[in-house]
Amino acid sequence: MEPGAGDGAPHYNENNGYRRPGAMSPASATDAAREADRIRPVLKRLWEQKKWDPATVRAALLHLGYEEERTGSNGKPHGGTLMVRAMNSRFTDGREVTPEGALAGLRVHTDACVTAFVQKSNYEVTTNGPYPETGCFEPPSGH
């Protein structure tokens, strides 16, 4: 069994590498924590007001001075650092369901992100390095 292999499945680490965020430098981690501290009270206020739709969350975070991430026709980043979208869908009771709420990802540096969500039950703001394939957002689990 390989070290840190979760449930002991063969090749666990190799097969799940895409689900591990990259490392942040100490300076980038400090900057990401500072941005998380700016975002947290905004999401707390929205949660208390029961406003967690992506459009409302996006507007509130853009009000902090962030710029929405844009991509060119080739899919390459073209400016901006903030992405807000609907929650990930999940399979529940035999069908695909997308819960109410919003996910937010802020690219602080090439090696640092703030990732957050707000939904009916709670909200959370964390910092992480980017994921290899999905940037600031944790990729959905495989099958």
CSV table of N, CA and C in Angstrom, one decimal:
chain,number,residue,atom,x,y,z
A,1,MET,N,0.9,-1.2,0.0
A,1,MET,CA,0.0,0.0,0.0
A,1,MET,C,0.9,1.2,0.0
A,2,GLU,N,0.6,2.2,-0.8
A,2,GLU,CA,1.4,3.4,-0.9
A,2,GLU,C,1.1,4.3,0.3
A,3,PRO,N,2.1,5.1,0.7
A,3,PRO,CA,1.8,6.0,1.9
A,3,PRO,C,0.7,7.0,1.6
A,4,GLY,N,-0.1,7.3,2.6
A,4,GLY,CA,-1.2,8.3,2.4
A,4,GLY,C,-2.3,7.8,1.4
A,5,ALA,N,-2.4,6.5,1.3
A,5,ALA,CA,-3.3,6.0,0.3
A,5,ALA,C,-4.8,5.9,0.7
A,6,GLY,N,-5.2,6.7,1.5
A,6,GLY,CA,-6.7,6.8,1.9
A,6,GLY,C,-7.2,5.4,2.3
A,7,ASP,N,-8.1,4.9,1.6
A,7,ASP,CA,-8.7,3.6,1.9
A,7,ASP,C,-7.9,2.4,1.5
A,8,GLY,N,-6.7,2.7,1.0
A,8,GLY,CA,-5.8,1.6,0.7
A,8,GLY,C,-5.9,1.1,-0.7
A,9,ALA,N,-6.7,1.7,-1.5
A,9,ALA,CA,-6.9,1.3,-2.9
A,9,ALA,C,-5.6,1.4,-3.7
A,10,PRO,N,-5.3,0.5,-4.5
A,10,PRO,CA,-4.0,0.6,-5.3
A,10,PRO,C,-4.0,1.9,-6.1
A,11,HIS,N,-2.9,2.6,-6.2
A,11,HIS,CA,-2.7,3.8,-7.0
A,11,HIS,C,-3.6,5.0,-6.5
A,12,TYR,N,-4.0,4.9,-5.3
A,12,TYR,CA,-4.9,6.0,-4.8
A,12,TYR,C,-4.3,7.4,-5.0
A,13,ASN,N,-3.1,7.6,-4.6
A,13,ASN,CA,-2.5,8.9,-4.7
A,13,ASN,C,-2.3,9.3,-6.2
A,14,GLU,N,-1.9,8.4,-7.0
A,14,GLU,CA,-1.7,8.7,-8.4
A,14,GLU,C,-3.1,9.0,-9.1
A,15,ASN,N,-4.1,8.3,-8.7
A,15,ASN,CA,-5.4,8.5,-9.3
A,15,ASN,C,-6.1,9.7,-8.8
A,16,ASN,N,-5.8,10.2,-7.7
A,16,ASN,CA,-6.5,11.3,-7.1
A,16,ASN,C,-5.6,12.6,-7.0
A,17,GLY,N,-4.5,12.6,-7.7
A,17,GLY,CA,-3.6,13.8,-7.7
A,17,GLY,C,-4.3,15.0,-8.2
A,18,TYR,N,-5.2,14.9,-9.1
A,18,TYR,CA,-6.0,16.0,-9.6
A,18,TYR,C,-6.9,16.7,-8.6
A,19,ARG,N,-7.1,16.0,-7.5
A,19,ARG,CA,-8.0,16.5,-6.4
A,19,ARG,C,-7.2,17.2,-5.3
A,20,ARG,N,-5.8,17.3,-5.5
A,20,ARG,CA,-5.0,18.0,-4.5
A,20,ARG,C,-4.6,19.3,-5.0
A,21,PRO,N,-4.8,20.4,-4.2
A,21,PRO,CA,-4.4,21.7,-4.6
A,21,PRO,C,-2.8,21.8,-4.6
A,22,GLY,N,-2.3,22.7,-5.4
A,22,GLY,CA,-0.9,23.0,-5.4
A,22,GLY,C,-0.5,23.7,-4.2
A,23,ALA,N,0.8,23.8,-3.9
A,23,ALA,CA,1.4,24.4,-2.7
A,23,ALA,C,1.4,25.9,-2.9
A,24,MET,N,1.2,26.7,-1.8
A,24,MET,CA,1.3,28.1,-1.9
A,24,MET,C,2.6,28.5,-1.2
A,25,SER,N,3.2,29.6,-1.7
A,25,SER,CA,4.4,30.1,-1.0
A,25,SER,C,3.9,30.8,0.2
A,26,PRO,N,4.7,31.0,1.2
A,26,PRO,CA,4.3,31.7,2.5
A,26,PRO,C,3.8,33.1,2.2
A,27,ALA,N,4.4,33.8,1.3
A,27,ALA,CA,3.9,35.2,1.0
A,27,ALA,C,2.5,35.1,0.3
A,28,SER,N,2.3,34.2,-0.6
A,28,SER,CA,1.0,34.0,-1.3
A,28,SER,C,0.0,33.6,-0.3
A,29,ALA,N,0.3,32.7,0.6
A,29,ALA,CA,-0.6,32.3,1.6
A,29,ALA,C,-1.1,33.4,2.5
A,30,THR,N,-0.2,34.3,2.8
A,30,THR,CA,-0.5,35.5,3.6
A,30,THR,C,-1.5,36.4,2.8
A,31,ASP,N,-1.2,36.6,1.6
A,31,ASP,CA,-2.0,37.5,0.7
A,31,ASP,C,-3.4,36.8,0.6
A,32,ALA,N,-3.5,35.5,0.4
A,32,ALA,CA,-4.7,34.8,0.2
A,32,ALA,C,-5.6,35.0,1.5
A,33,ALA,N,-4.9,34.8,2.7
A,33,ALA,CA,-5.6,35.0,4.0
A,33,ALA,C,-6.2,36.4,4.1
A,34,ARG,N,-5.4,37.4,3.7
A,34,ARG,CA,-5.9,38.7,3.7
A,34,ARG,C,-7.2,38.9,2.9
A,35,GLU,N,-7.2,38.4,1.7
A,35,GLU,CA,-8.4,38.5,0.8
A,35,GLU,C,-9.5,37.7,1.4
A,36,ALA,N,-9.3,36.5,1.9
A,36,ALA,CA,-10.3,35.7,2.6
A,36,ALA,C,-11.0,36.5,3.7
A,37,ASP,N,-10.2,37.3,4.4
A,37,ASP,CA,-10.7,38.1,5.5
A,37,ASP,C,-11.6,39.3,5.0
A,38,ARG,N,-11.4,39.7,3.7
A,38,ARG,CA,-12.2,40.7,3.1
A,38,ARG,C,-13.6,40.1,2.6
A,39,ILE,N,-13.5,38.8,2.1
A,39,ILE,CA,-14.7,38.2,1.6
A,39,ILE,C,-15.6,37.6,2.6
A,40,ARG,N,-15.0,37.1,3.7
A,40,ARG,CA,-15.8,36.4,4.7
A,40,ARG,C,-17.0,37.3,5.3
A,41,PRO,N,-16.8,38.6,5.6
A,41,PRO,CA,-18.0,39.3,6.2
A,41,PRO,C,-19.0,39.6,5.1
A,42,VAL,N,-18.6,39.7,3.8
A,42,VAL,CA,-19.6,39.9,2.8
A,42,VAL,C,-20.5,38.6,2.7
A,43,LEU,N,-19.9,37.4,2.6
A,43,LEU,CA,-20.7,36.2,2.6
A,43,LEU,C,-21.5,36.0,3.8
A,44,LYS,N,-21.0,36.4,5.0
A,44,LYS,CA,-21.8,36.2,6.2
A,44,LYS,C,-23.0,37.1,6.1
A,45,ARG,N,-22.9,38.3,5.6
A,45,ARG,CA,-24.0,39.3,5.5
A,45,ARG,C,-25.0,38.7,4.5
A,46,LEU,N,-24.6,38.2,3.4
A,46,LEU,CA,-25.5,37.7,2.4
A,46,LEU,C,-26.2,36.4,2.9
A,47,TRP,N,-25.5,35.6,3.6
A,47,TRP,CA,-26.1,34.4,4.2
A,47,TRP,C,-27.2,34.8,5.2
A,48,GLU,N,-26.9,35.8,6.1
A,48,GLU,CA,-27.9,36.2,7.1
A,48,GLU,C,-29.1,36.8,6.4
A,49,GLN,N,-28.9,37.4,5.2
A,49,GLN,CA,-30.0,38.0,4.4
A,49,GLN,C,-30.7,37.0,3.5
A,50,LYS,N,-30.2,35.7,3.6
A,50,LYS,CA,-30.8,34.7,2.8
A,50,LYS,C,-30.6,35.0,1.3
A,51,LYS,N,-29.5,35.5,0.9
A,51,LYS,CA,-29.2,35.9,-0.5
A,51,LYS,C,-28.0,35.1,-0.9
A,52,TRP,N,-28.2,34.0,-1.6
A,52,TRP,CA,-27.0,33.2,-2.0
A,52,TRP,C,-27.0,32.8,-3.5
A,53,ASP,N,-27.8,33.5,-4.3
A,53,ASP,CA,-27.8,33.2,-5.7
A,53,ASP,C,-26.5,33.8,-6.3
A,54,PRO,N,-26.0,33.1,-7.4
A,54,PRO,CA,-24.7,33.5,-8.0
A,54,PRO,C,-24.7,35.0,-8.4
A,55,ALA,N,-25.8,35.5,-9.0
A,55,ALA,CA,-25.8,36.9,-9.4
A,55,ALA,C,-25.6,37.9,-8.3
A,56,THR,N,-26.3,37.7,-7.1
A,56,THR,CA,-26.1,38.5,-6.0
A,56,THR,C,-24.7,38.4,-5.4
A,57,VAL,N,-24.2,37.2,-5.2
A,57,VAL,CA,-22.9,37.0,-4.7
A,57,VAL,C,-21.9,37.7,-5.6
A,58,ARG,N,-22.0,37.5,-6.9
A,58,ARG,CA,-21.0,38.1,-7.8
A,58,ARG,C,-21.0,39.6,-7.6
A,59,ALA,N,-22.2,40.2,-7.6
A,59,ALA,CA,-22.3,41.7,-7.5
A,59,ALA,C,-21.6,42.2,-6.2
A,60,ALA,N,-21.9,41.4,-5.1
A,60,ALA,CA,-21.3,41.8,-3.8
A,60,ALA,C,-19.8,41.8,-3.8
A,61,LEU,N,-19.3,40.7,-4.4
A,61,LEU,CA,-17.8,40.6,-4.4
A,61,LEU,C,-17.2,41.5,-5.4
A,62,LEU,N,-17.8,41.8,-6.5
A,62,LEU,CA,-17.3,42.8,-7.5
A,62,LEU,C,-17.2,44.2,-6.8
A,63,HIS,N,-18.2,44.4,-5.9
A,63,HIS,CA,-18.2,45.7,-5.1
A,63,HIS,C,-16.9,45.9,-4.3
A,64,LEU,N,-16.3,44.7,-3.9
A,64,LEU,CA,-15.0,44.8,-3.2
A,64,LEU,C,-13.8,45.3,-4.1
A,65,GLY,N,-14.1,45.4,-5.4
A,65,GLY,CA,-13.0,45.8,-6.3
A,65,GLY,C,-12.4,44.7,-7.2
A,66,TYR,N,-12.9,43.5,-7.0
A,66,TYR,CA,-12.4,42.4,-7.8
A,66,TYR,C,-12.9,42.6,-9.2
A,67,GLU,N,-12.2,42.0,-10.2
A,67,GLU,CA,-12.7,42.0,-11.6
A,67,GLU,C,-13.0,40.5,-12.0
A,68,GLU,N,-14.2,40.4,-12.7
A,68,GLU,CA,-14.6,39.0,-13.1
A,68,GLU,C,-13.6,38.4,-14.1
A,69,GLU,N,-13.3,37.2,-13.9
A,69,GLU,CA,-12.3,36.5,-14.8
A,69,GLU,C,-13.0,36.4,-16.2
A,70,ARG,N,-12.1,36.6,-17.2
A,70,ARG,CA,-12.6,36.5,-18.6
A,70,ARG,C,-11.6,35.5,-19.3
A,71,THR,N,-12.1,34.8,-20.3
A,71,THR,CA,-11.2,34.0,-21.1
A,71,THR,C,-11.4,34.4,-22.5
A,72,GLY,N,-10.3,34.2,-23.3
A,72,GLY,CA,-10.3,34.5,-24.7
A,72,GLY,C,-11.0,33.3,-25.4
A,73,SER,N,-11.2,33.5,-26.7
A,73,SER,CA,-11.8,32.5,-27.6
A,73,SER,C,-11.1,31.1,-27.5
A,74,ASN,N,-9.8,31.2,-27.2
A,74,ASN,CA,-9.0,30.0,-27.1
A,74,ASN,C,-9.0,29.4,-25.7
A,75,GLY,N,-9.8,29.9,-24.8
A,75,GLY,CA,-10.0,29.4,-23.5
A,75,GLY,C,-8.9,29.8,-22.5
A,76,LYS,N,-8.0,30.6,-22.9
A,76,LYS,CA,-6.9,31.1,-22.1
A,76,LYS,C,-7.4,32.3,-21.3
A,77,PRO,N,-6.9,32.4,-20.0
A,77,PRO,CA,-7.3,33.6,-19.2
A,77,PRO,C,-7.0,34.9,-19.9
A,78,HIS,N,-7.9,35.8,-19.7
A,78,HIS,CA,-7.8,37.1,-20.4
A,78,HIS,C,-8.0,38.3,-19.5
A,79,GLY,N,-7.6,38.1,-18.2
A,79,GLY,CA,-7.9,39.2,-17.2
A,79,GLY,C,-8.9,38.8,-16.2
A,80,GLY,N,-8.9,39.6,-15.1
A,80,GLY,CA,-9.8,39.3,-14.0
A,80,GLY,C,-9.4,38.2,-13.2
A,81,THR,N,-9.9,38.2,-11.9
A,81,THR,CA,-9.4,37.1,-11.0
A,81,THR,C,-10.6,36.4,-10.3
A,82,LEU,N,-11.8,36.9,-10.4
A,82,LEU,CA,-12.9,36.4,-9.7
A,82,LEU,C,-13.9,35.6,-10.6
A,83,MET,N,-14.3,34.4,-10.1
A,83,MET,CA,-15.2,33.6,-10.8
A,83,MET,C,-16.3,33.2,-9.7
A,84,VAL,N,-17.6,33.4,-10.1
A,84,VAL,CA,-18.7,33.0,-9.3
A,84,VAL,C,-19.7,32.2,-10.1
A,85,ARG,N,-20.1,31.1,-9.6
A,85,ARG,CA,-21.0,30.2,-10.4
A,85,ARG,C,-21.9,29.5,-9.4
A,86,ALA,N,-22.8,28.7,-10.0
A,86,ALA,CA,-23.8,27.9,-9.3
A,86,ALA,C,-23.0,26.8,-8.5
A,87,MET,N,-23.6,26.2,-7.5
A,87,MET,CA,-23.1,25.1,-6.8
A,87,MET,C,-22.9,23.9,-7.8
A,88,ASN,N,-22.1,23.0,-7.4
A,88,ASN,CA,-21.9,21.8,-8.2
A,88,ASN,C,-23.2,20.9,-8.1
A,89,SER,N,-23.6,20.3,-9.2
A,89,SER,CA,-24.7,19.4,-9.1
A,89,SER,C,-24.3,18.1,-8.5
A,90,ARG,N,-25.2,17.3,-7.9
A,90,ARG,CA,-24.9,16.0,-7.4
A,90,ARG,C,-26.1,15.1,-7.6
A,91,PHE,N,-25.8,13.8,-7.6
A,91,PHE,CA,-26.8,12.8,-7.8
A,91,PHE,C,-27.5,12.5,-6.5
A,92,THR,N,-28.8,12.8,-6.5
A,92,THR,CA,-29.6,12.6,-5.2
A,92,THR,C,-30.9,12.0,-5.6
A,93,ASP,N,-31.3,11.0,-4.9
A,93,ASP,CA,-32.6,10.3,-5.1
A,93,ASP,C,-32.8,9.9,-6.6
A,94,GLY,N,-31.8,9.4,-7.2
A,94,GLY,CA,-31.9,9.0,-8.6
A,94,GLY,C,-31.9,10.0,-9.7
A,95,ARG,N,-31.6,11.3,-9.3
A,95,ARG,CA,-31.5,12.3,-10.3
A,95,ARG,C,-30.5,13.4,-10.0
A,96,GLU,N,-30.1,14.1,-11.0
A,96,GLU,CA,-29.1,15.2,-10.8
A,96,GLU,C,-29.7,16.4,-10.2
A,97,VAL,N,-29.2,16.9,-9.1
A,97,VAL,CA,-29.7,18.1,-8.4
A,97,VAL,C,-28.7,19.1,-8.2
A,98,THR,N,-29.0,20.4,-8.5
A,98,THR,CA,-28.1,21.5,-8.3
A,98,THR,C,-28.6,22.3,-7.1
A,99,PRO,N,-28.0,22.2,-5.9
A,99,PRO,CA,-28.5,22.9,-4.7
A,99,PRO,C,-28.4,24.4,-4.9
A,100,GLU,N,-29.3,25.1,-4.2
A,100,GLU,CA,-29.3,26.6,-4.2
A,100,GLU,C,-27.9,27.0,-3.6
A,101,GLY,N,-27.4,28.2,-4.1
A,101,GLY,CA,-26.2,28.7,-3.6
A,101,GLY,C,-25.2,29.1,-4.6
A,102,ALA,N,-24.1,29.6,-4.2
A,102,ALA,CA,-23.0,30.0,-5.1
A,102,ALA,C,-21.7,29.6,-4.6
A,103,LEU,N,-20.8,29.3,-5.6
A,103,LEU,CA,-19.4,29.0,-5.4
A,103,LEU,C,-18.6,30.2,-5.9
A,104,ALA,N,-17.6,30.6,-5.2
A,104,ALA,CA,-16.7,31.7,-5.6
A,104,ALA,C,-15.3,31.3,-5.5
A,105,GLY,N,-14.5,31.7,-6.5
A,105,GLY,CA,-13.1,31.4,-6.5
A,105,GLY,C,-12.4,32.7,-6.9
A,106,LEU,N,-11.4,33.1,-6.1
A,106,LEU,CA,-10.6,34.3,-6.4
A,106,LEU,C,-9.1,33.9,-6.6
A,107,ARG,N,-8.6,34.2,-7.7
A,107,ARG,CA,-7.2,33.9,-8.0
A,107,ARG,C,-6.4,35.1,-7.4
A,108,VAL,N,-5.6,34.8,-6.3
A,108,VAL,CA,-4.9,35.9,-5.6
A,108,VAL,C,-3.5,36.0,-6.3
A,109,HIS,N,-2.9,34.9,-6.6
A,109,HIS,CA,-1.6,34.8,-7.3
A,109,HIS,C,-1.6,33.5,-8.1
A,110,THR,N,-0.6,33.3,-8.9
A,110,THR,CA,-0.7,32.0,-9.7
A,110,THR,C,-0.7,30.8,-8.8
A,111,ASP,N,-0.2,30.9,-7.6
A,111,ASP,CA,-0.1,29.8,-6.7
A,111,ASP,C,-1.1,29.9,-5.5
A,112,ALA,N,-2.1,30.8,-5.5
A,112,ALA,CA,-2.9,31.1,-4.4
A,112,ALA,C,-4.3,31.5,-4.8
A,113,CYS,N,-5.3,30.9,-4.1
A,113,CYS,CA,-6.7,31.1,-4.3
A,113,CYS,C,-7.5,31.3,-3.0
A,114,VAL,N,-8.6,32.0,-3.1
A,114,VAL,CA,-9.6,32.0,-2.0
A,114,VAL,C,-10.8,31.3,-2.7
A,115,THR,N,-11.3,30.3,-2.0
A,115,THR,CA,-12.4,29.6,-2.5
A,115,THR,C,-13.5,29.6,-1.4
A,116,ALA,N,-14.7,29.9,-1.9
A,116,ALA,CA,-15.8,30.1,-0.9
A,116,ALA,C,-17.1,29.6,-1.5
A,117,PHE,N,-18.1,29.4,-0.6
A,117,PHE,CA,-19.4,29.1,-1.0
A,117,PHE,C,-20.4,29.7,0.0
A,118,VAL,N,-21.6,29.9,-0.4
A,118,VAL,CA,-22.7,30.4,0.4
A,118,VAL,C,-23.9,29.6,0.0
A,119,GLN,N,-24.7,29.0,0.9
A,119,GLN,CA,-25.9,28.3,0.6
A,119,GLN,C,-26.8,28.4,1.8
A,120,LYS,N,-28.0,27.8,1.7
A,120,LYS,CA,-29.0,27.9,2.7
A,120,LYS,C,-28.5,27.5,4.1
A,121,SER,N,-27.7,26.4,4.2
A,121,SER,CA,-27.3,25.9,5.5
A,121,SER,C,-26.1,26.6,6.1
A,122,ASN,N,-25.2,27.1,5.3
A,122,ASN,CA,-24.0,27.7,5.8
A,122,ASN,C,-23.2,28.4,4.7
A,123,TYR,N,-22.1,28.9,5.1
A,123,TYR,CA,-21.1,29.5,4.2
A,123,TYR,C,-19.7,29.2,4.7
A,124,GLU,N,-18.7,29.3,3.8
A,124,GLU,CA,-17.4,29.0,4.2
A,124,GLU,C,-16.4,29.7,3.2
A,125,VAL,N,-15.3,30.2,3.8
A,125,VAL,CA,-14.3,30.8,3.0
A,125,VAL,C,-12.9,30.2,3.4
A,126,THR,N,-12.2,29.7,2.4
A,126,THR,CA,-10.9,29.0,2.7
A,126,THR,C,-9.9,29.5,1.7
A,127,THR,N,-8.6,29.2,1.9
A,127,THR,CA,-7.6,29.5,1.0
A,127,THR,C,-6.9,28.2,0.5
A,128,ASN,N,-6.5,28.1,-0.7
A,128,ASN,CA,-5.8,26.9,-1.2
A,128,ASN,C,-5.0,27.3,-2.4
A,129,GLY,N,-4.1,26.4,-2.8
A,129,GLY,CA,-3.4,26.5,-4.0
A,129,GLY,C,-4.3,26.1,-5.1
A,130,PRO,N,-4.0,26.4,-6.4
A,130,PRO,CA,-4.9,26.0,-7.5
A,130,PRO,C,-4.8,24.5,-7.7
A,131,TYR,N,-5.9,24.0,-8.3
A,131,TYR,CA,-6.0,22.5,-8.7
A,131,TYR,C,-5.4,22.5,-10.1
A,132,PRO,N,-4.8,21.4,-10.5
A,132,PRO,CA,-4.1,21.3,-11.8
A,132,PRO,C,-5.1,21.5,-13.0
A,133,GLU,N,-6.3,21.0,-12.9
A,133,GLU,CA,-7.2,21.1,-14.0
A,133,GLU,C,-8.3,22.1,-13.9
A,134,THR,N,-8.6,22.5,-12.6
A,134,THR,CA,-9.8,23.3,-12.4
A,134,THR,C,-9.6,24.7,-11.7
A,135,GLY,N,-8.3,25.1,-11.6
A,135,GLY,CA,-8.0,26.4,-11.0
A,135,GLY,C,-8.3,26.4,-9.6
A,136,CYS,N,-9.1,27.4,-9.1
A,136,CYS,CA,-9.4,27.6,-7.7
A,136,CYS,C,-10.4,26.6,-7.2
A,137,PHE,N,-11.2,26.0,-8.0
A,137,PHE,CA,-12.3,25.2,-7.6
A,137,PHE,C,-11.8,23.7,-7.5
A,138,GLU,N,-12.2,23.1,-6.4
A,138,GLU,CA,-11.9,21.6,-6.2
A,138,GLU,C,-12.7,20.9,-7.3
A,139,PRO,N,-12.0,20.0,-8.0
A,139,PRO,CA,-12.7,19.2,-9.1
A,139,PRO,C,-13.7,18.3,-8.5
A,140,PRO,N,-14.8,18.0,-9.2
A,140,PRO,CA,-15.7,17.0,-8.7
A,140,PRO,C,-15.0,15.6,-8.6
A,141,SER,N,-15.5,14.8,-7.7
A,141,SER,CA,-14.9,13.5,-7.6
A,141,SER,C,-15.1,12.6,-8.8
A,142,GLY,N,-14.2,11.7,-9.1
A,142,GLY,CA,-14.3,10.8,-10.2
A,142,GLY,C,-15.3,9.7,-9.9
A,143,HIS,N,-15.3,8.7,-10.8
A,143,HIS,CA,-16.2,7.6,-10.5
A,143,HIS,C,-15.5,6.4,-9.9
